[in-house]
CSV table of C-alpha atoms in Angstrom, one decimal:
chain,number,residue,atom,x,y,z
A,1,MET,CA,6.2,26.7,-33.5
A,2,ASN,CA,5.8,26.9,-29.8
A,3,THR,CA,9.0,28.3,-28.2
A,4,ASP,CA,7.7,28.6,-24.6
A,5,THR,CA,10.1,27.3,-22.0
A,6,PRO,CA,8.6,24.2,-20.4
A,7,LEU,CA,7.9,24.5,-16.7
A,8,ILE,CA,7.6,21.8,-14.0
A,9,HIS,CA,5.9,22.1,-10.7
A,10,THR,CA,8.4,21.8,-7.8
A,11,SER,CA,8.7,22.8,-4.1
A,12,LEU,CA,9.9,26.2,-5.5
A,13,GLY,CA,6.8,26.6,-7.6
A,14,ASN,CA,6.8,26.3,-11.4
A,15,VAL,CA,10.4,26.5,-12.6
A,16,PRO,CA,12.0,25.9,-16.1
A,17,VAL,CA,12.7,22.3,-16.6
A,18,ASP,CA,16.2,23.1,-17.9
A,19,SER,CA,17.1,24.6,-14.5
A,20,LEU,CA,16.8,21.1,-13.0
A,21,VAL,CA,18.8,17.9,-13.1
A,22,TYR,CA,16.7,14.8,-13.6
A,23,GLU,CA,17.7,11.4,-12.2
A,24,ALA,CA,15.9,8.1,-12.2
A,25,GLU,CA,16.6,5.3,-9.8
A,26,TRP,CA,15.5,1.7,-9.5
A,27,ASP,CA,15.4,-0.3,-6.3
A,28,ILE,CA,14.7,-4.0,-7.0
A,29,THR,CA,14.1,-6.3,-4.1
A,30,PRO,CA,12.4,-9.7,-3.7
A,31,THR,CA,9.2,-8.1,-2.4
A,32,TYR,CA,9.0,-4.8,-4.3
A,33,ILE,CA,10.3,-2.8,-7.2
A,34,LYS,CA,10.6,0.9,-6.7
A,35,PHE,CA,11.1,3.6,-9.3
A,36,VAL,CA,12.2,7.0,-8.1
A,37,GLU,CA,12.4,10.2,-10.2
A,38,LYS,CA,14.4,13.0,-8.7
A,39,TYR,CA,14.6,16.6,-9.8
A,40,THR,CA,17.5,18.7,-8.4
A,41,ASP,CA,17.9,22.4,-8.7
A,42,LYS,CA,21.1,23.1,-10.6
A,43,SER,CA,22.0,26.2,-8.7
A,44,SER,CA,21.4,25.0,-5.1
A,45,GLY,CA,21.6,21.2,-5.4
A,46,GLU,CA,18.3,21.0,-3.5
A,47,ILE,CA,15.9,18.3,-4.4
A,48,VAL,CA,12.8,20.2,-5.5
A,49,ARG,CA,10.6,17.4,-6.8
A,50,GLN,CA,10.7,13.6,-6.2
A,51,ASN,CA,8.3,11.0,-7.3
A,52,ALA,CA,8.2,7.4,-6.1
A,53,HIS,CA,6.3,4.5,-7.6
A,54,VAL,CA,6.3,1.1,-5.8
A,55,TYR,CA,5.2,-2.1,-7.4
A,56,SER,CA,4.6,-4.7,-4.7
A,57,MET,CA,5.7,-8.2,-5.8
A,58,ALA,CA,4.2,-10.1,-3.0
A,59,GLY,CA,1.9,-9.5,0.0
A,60,VAL,CA,1.7,-11.1,3.4
A,61,ALA,CA,0.8,-14.6,4.2
A,62,GLY,CA,-0.8,-16.2,7.3
A,63,GLU,CA,-0.3,-19.9,7.7
A,64,ALA,CA,-3.3,-21.9,8.8
A,65,ALA,CA,-2.6,-24.8,11.2
A,66,THR,CA,-4.9,-27.3,13.0
A,67,GLY,CA,-4.2,-28.8,16.3
A,68,GLU,CA,-4.2,-32.4,17.4
A,69,ILE,CA,-7.2,-33.5,19.5
B,1,MET,CA,-8.7,-44.4,2.8
B,2,ALA,CA,-8.3,-42.3,5.9
B,3,ASN,CA,-9.3,-38.9,6.9
B,4,THR,CA,-6.7,-36.1,6.8
B,5,GLN,CA,-6.3,-33.4,9.4
B,6,ALA,CA,-6.5,-30.1,7.7
B,7,MET,CA,-7.7,-26.5,7.8
B,8,CYS,CA,-10.6,-26.6,5.3
B,9,THR,CA,-9.7,-24.4,2.3
B,10,SER,CA,-13.2,-23.1,2.1
B,11,PHE,CA,-12.8,-21.9,5.7
B,12,LYS,CA,-9.7,-19.9,4.7
B,13,SER,CA,-11.7,-18.1,2.1
B,14,GLU,CA,-14.7,-17.6,4.3
B,15,ILE,CA,-12.6,-16.0,7.0
B,16,LEU,CA,-11.9,-13.3,4.4
B,17,GLN,CA,-15.7,-13.0,3.9
B,18,ALA,CA,-16.7,-13.0,7.6
B,19,TYR,CA,-18.8,-16.1,7.4
B,20,HIS,CA,-17.4,-17.4,10.7
B,21,ASN,CA,-17.6,-15.8,14.1
B,22,PHE,CA,-16.0,-17.6,17.1
B,23,GLY,CA,-16.4,-14.5,19.2
B,24,THR,CA,-19.4,-12.9,20.8
B,25,THR,CA,-19.1,-9.2,20.1
B,26,VAL,CA,-19.0,-8.8,16.4
B,27,VAL,CA,-22.1,-7.4,14.7
B,28,ARG,CA,-22.3,-7.5,10.9
B,29,ALA,CA,-24.5,-4.7,9.7
B,30,GLY,CA,-25.2,-6.1,6.2
B,31,THR,CA,-23.9,-8.1,3.3
B,32,THR,CA,-21.9,-5.5,1.6
B,33,ALA,CA,-18.1,-5.6,1.8
B,34,ASP,CA,-16.4,-3.5,4.5
B,35,VAL,CA,-14.5,-0.4,3.5
B,36,PHE,CA,-10.7,-0.9,3.7
B,37,LYS,CA,-8.2,1.9,3.7
B,38,GLY,CA,-4.4,2.3,3.3
B,39,ALA,CA,-2.3,4.7,5.3
B,40,VAL,CA,1.4,5.5,4.9
B,41,TYR,CA,3.8,5.6,7.9
B,42,LEU,CA,7.2,7.0,8.6
B,43,ALA,CA,10.1,4.7,9.0
B,44,VAL,CA,10.4,5.7,12.6
B,45,GLY,CA,7.2,3.9,13.3
B,46,THR,CA,6.9,0.4,14.8
B,47,LEU,CA,4.0,-1.1,12.9
B,48,GLY,CA,4.0,-4.9,12.5
B,49,ALA,CA,2.3,-8.1,13.6
B,50,GLY,CA,1.4,-6.5,16.9
B,51,THR,CA,-0.5,-3.6,15.3
B,52,THR,CA,-4.2,-3.9,16.1
B,53,VAL,CA,-5.8,-0.6,14.9
B,54,TYR,CA,-5.1,2.4,12.8
B,55,SER,CA,-3.4,5.2,14.6
B,56,ALA,CA,-2.2,8.6,13.3
B,57,THR,CA,1.0,8.2,15.3
B,58,ASN,CA,3.9,8.3,12.9
B,59,GLU,CA,1.6,8.6,9.9
B,60,ILE,CA,2.9,11.0,7.2
B,61,ALA,CA,1.5,14.5,7.5
B,62,ASN,CA,-1.2,15.9,5.4
B,63,SER,CA,0.1,17.3,2.1
B,64,GLY,CA,-1.1,17.3,-1.5
B,65,THR,CA,-3.9,14.8,-1.9
B,66,TYR,CA,-2.8,12.8,1.2
B,67,ALA,CA,-5.0,13.3,4.3
B,68,ALA,CA,-4.8,11.6,7.7
B,69,GLY,CA,-6.2,8.0,7.4
B,70,GLY,CA,-4.9,7.6,3.9
B,71,ALA,CA,-7.1,6.5,1.0
B,72,THR,CA,-9.9,4.1,0.5
B,73,ILE,CA,-8.8,0.9,-1.2
B,74,THR,CA,-10.7,-0.2,-4.3
B,75,ASN,CA,-12.2,-3.6,-3.6
B,76,ALA,CA,-13.9,-4.8,-6.8
B,77,THR,CA,-12.5,-8.4,-6.7
B,78,PRO,CA,-13.8,-10.8,-4.0
B,79,PRO,CA,-11.4,-13.2,-2.2
B,80,ALA,CA,-10.5,-16.3,-4.2
B,81,VAL,CA,-8.9,-19.7,-3.7
B,82,THR,CA,-6.2,-21.4,-5.7
B,83,GLY,CA,-5.1,-24.8,-4.4
B,84,THR,CA,-5.3,-24.5,-0.7
B,85,THR,CA,-4.5,-20.8,-0.5
B,86,ALA,CA,-7.2,-18.1,0.0
B,87,TYR,CA,-6.2,-14.7,-1.1
B,88,TRP,CA,-7.3,-11.1,-1.8
B,89,THR,CA,-5.8,-8.1,-3.5
B,90,PRO,CA,-7.1,-4.5,-3.9
B,91,SER,CA,-8.3,-4.0,-7.5
B,92,ALA,CA,-6.5,-0.7,-8.1
B,93,GLN,CA,-3.4,1.1,-7.1
B,94,LEU,CA,-3.1,3.7,-4.4
B,95,GLN,CA,-1.8,7.1,-5.5
B,96,TRP,CA,-1.3,10.5,-4.0
B,97,THR,CA,-0.2,13.6,-5.9
B,98,SER,CA,1.6,16.8,-4.9
B,99,VAL,CA,2.6,15.1,-1.7
B,100,THR,CA,5.7,15.7,0.4
B,101,PHE,CA,7.1,13.4,3.1
B,102,ALA,CA,10.5,12.2,4.3
B,103,ALA,CA,11.5,8.6,5.1
B,104,ALA,CA,8.2,6.7,5.0
B,105,ASP,CA,8.5,2.9,4.7
B,106,ALA,CA,5.1,1.2,5.3
B,107,LEU,CA,1.5,0.9,4.3
B,108,LEU,CA,-1.1,-0.1,6.8
B,109,VAL,CA,-4.2,-1.7,5.5
B,110,TYR,CA,-7.1,-1.4,7.9
B,111,ASN,CA,-10.9,-1.9,8.1
B,112,SER,CA,-12.6,1.4,8.5
B,113,THR,CA,-16.0,-0.2,8.8
B,114,GLN,CA,-15.0,-2.3,11.8
B,115,GLY,CA,-13.4,0.2,14.1
B,116,ASN,CA,-10.3,0.8,12.0
B,117,ARG,CA,-9.0,-2.6,12.9
B,118,ALA,CA,-5.6,-3.5,11.4
B,119,VAL,CA,-5.3,-6.0,8.6
B,120,SER,CA,-1.7,-6.0,7.3
B,121,VAL,CA,1.5,-4.0,7.1
B,122,HIS,CA,3.5,-3.8,3.9
B,123,ASN,CA,7.0,-2.4,3.8
B,124,PHE,CA,8.5,-0.7,0.7
B,125,GLY,CA,11.9,0.5,2.0
B,126,SER,CA,12.5,4.0,3.4
B,127,GLN,CA,11.4,6.6,0.8
B,128,SER,CA,11.0,10.4,0.6
B,129,VAL,CA,8.8,12.3,-1.8
B,130,THR,CA,9.0,16.0,-2.6
B,131,THR,CA,6.0,17.8,-4.2
B,132,GLY,CA,5.6,14.7,-6.2
B,133,THR,CA,3.5,11.6,-6.9
B,134,PHE,CA,3.6,8.5,-4.8
B,135,THR,CA,2.1,5.3,-6.2
B,136,LEU,CA,1.7,1.9,-4.6
B,137,THR,CA,0.8,-0.7,-7.3
B,138,MET,CA,-0.7,-3.9,-6.0
B,139,PRO,CA,0.8,-7.3,-6.7
B,140,VAL,CA,-0.6,-10.0,-8.9
B,141,ASN,CA,-3.8,-11.3,-7.4
B,142,GLY,CA,-2.9,-15.0,-7.1
B,143,ALA,CA,-2.0,-17.6,-4.5
B,144,GLY,CA,1.3,-16.6,-2.9
B,145,THR,CA,1.5,-13.2,-4.7
B,146,ALA,CA,-1.7,-11.5,-3.6
B,147,LEU,CA,-1.6,-8.8,-1.0
B,148,ILE,CA,-3.2,-11.0,1.6
B,149,ASN,CA,-2.8,-14.8,1.6
B,150,ILE,CA,-4.0,-17.5,4.0
B,151,ALA,CA,-2.0,-20.5,3.1
């Protein structure tokens, strides 16, 4: 059985995952959905790793128009 | 019957494929698709409809796999038409790893083959990333939902 402490790469280097607080946040708007994963150091409260994933729901549109002669 | 004033739908699609040139200075070097790139900008930037060309001003700094100019956009799907709307969407997500930036909120799509000319600006709300992965997943490639639509 592997009893090694899992590590995760952060701005402080590789630290034990149980030294961090993990939070997930969702931001849902009409044009995008954003999923954010935040790892905060338990002792300092510093955010040491944060991932963000954006799913675009719609792009941009240009409207074509013709003029009268 | 009567004729109907309209922008021809085929023209909308052909704009996206550079069939038409009303100007006098554009030189097309070949029949291959241009290379398009996506760069990420800080929320203090002022990109928008008036943006004409890629600039490093207010672009996020180099970190992790992000380097100035951003990343090349995968373009495996040609422009299409549904109804009277022509549209195009990159065929893969953009992703950078081990990247750090504070308060970025926009992606600029630009044409690196044609002098880095701007194509579009896409906002995703102010977002920070710390030693992490940043992913931009493209919308469904259809009329009204595609990344670029000419309706």
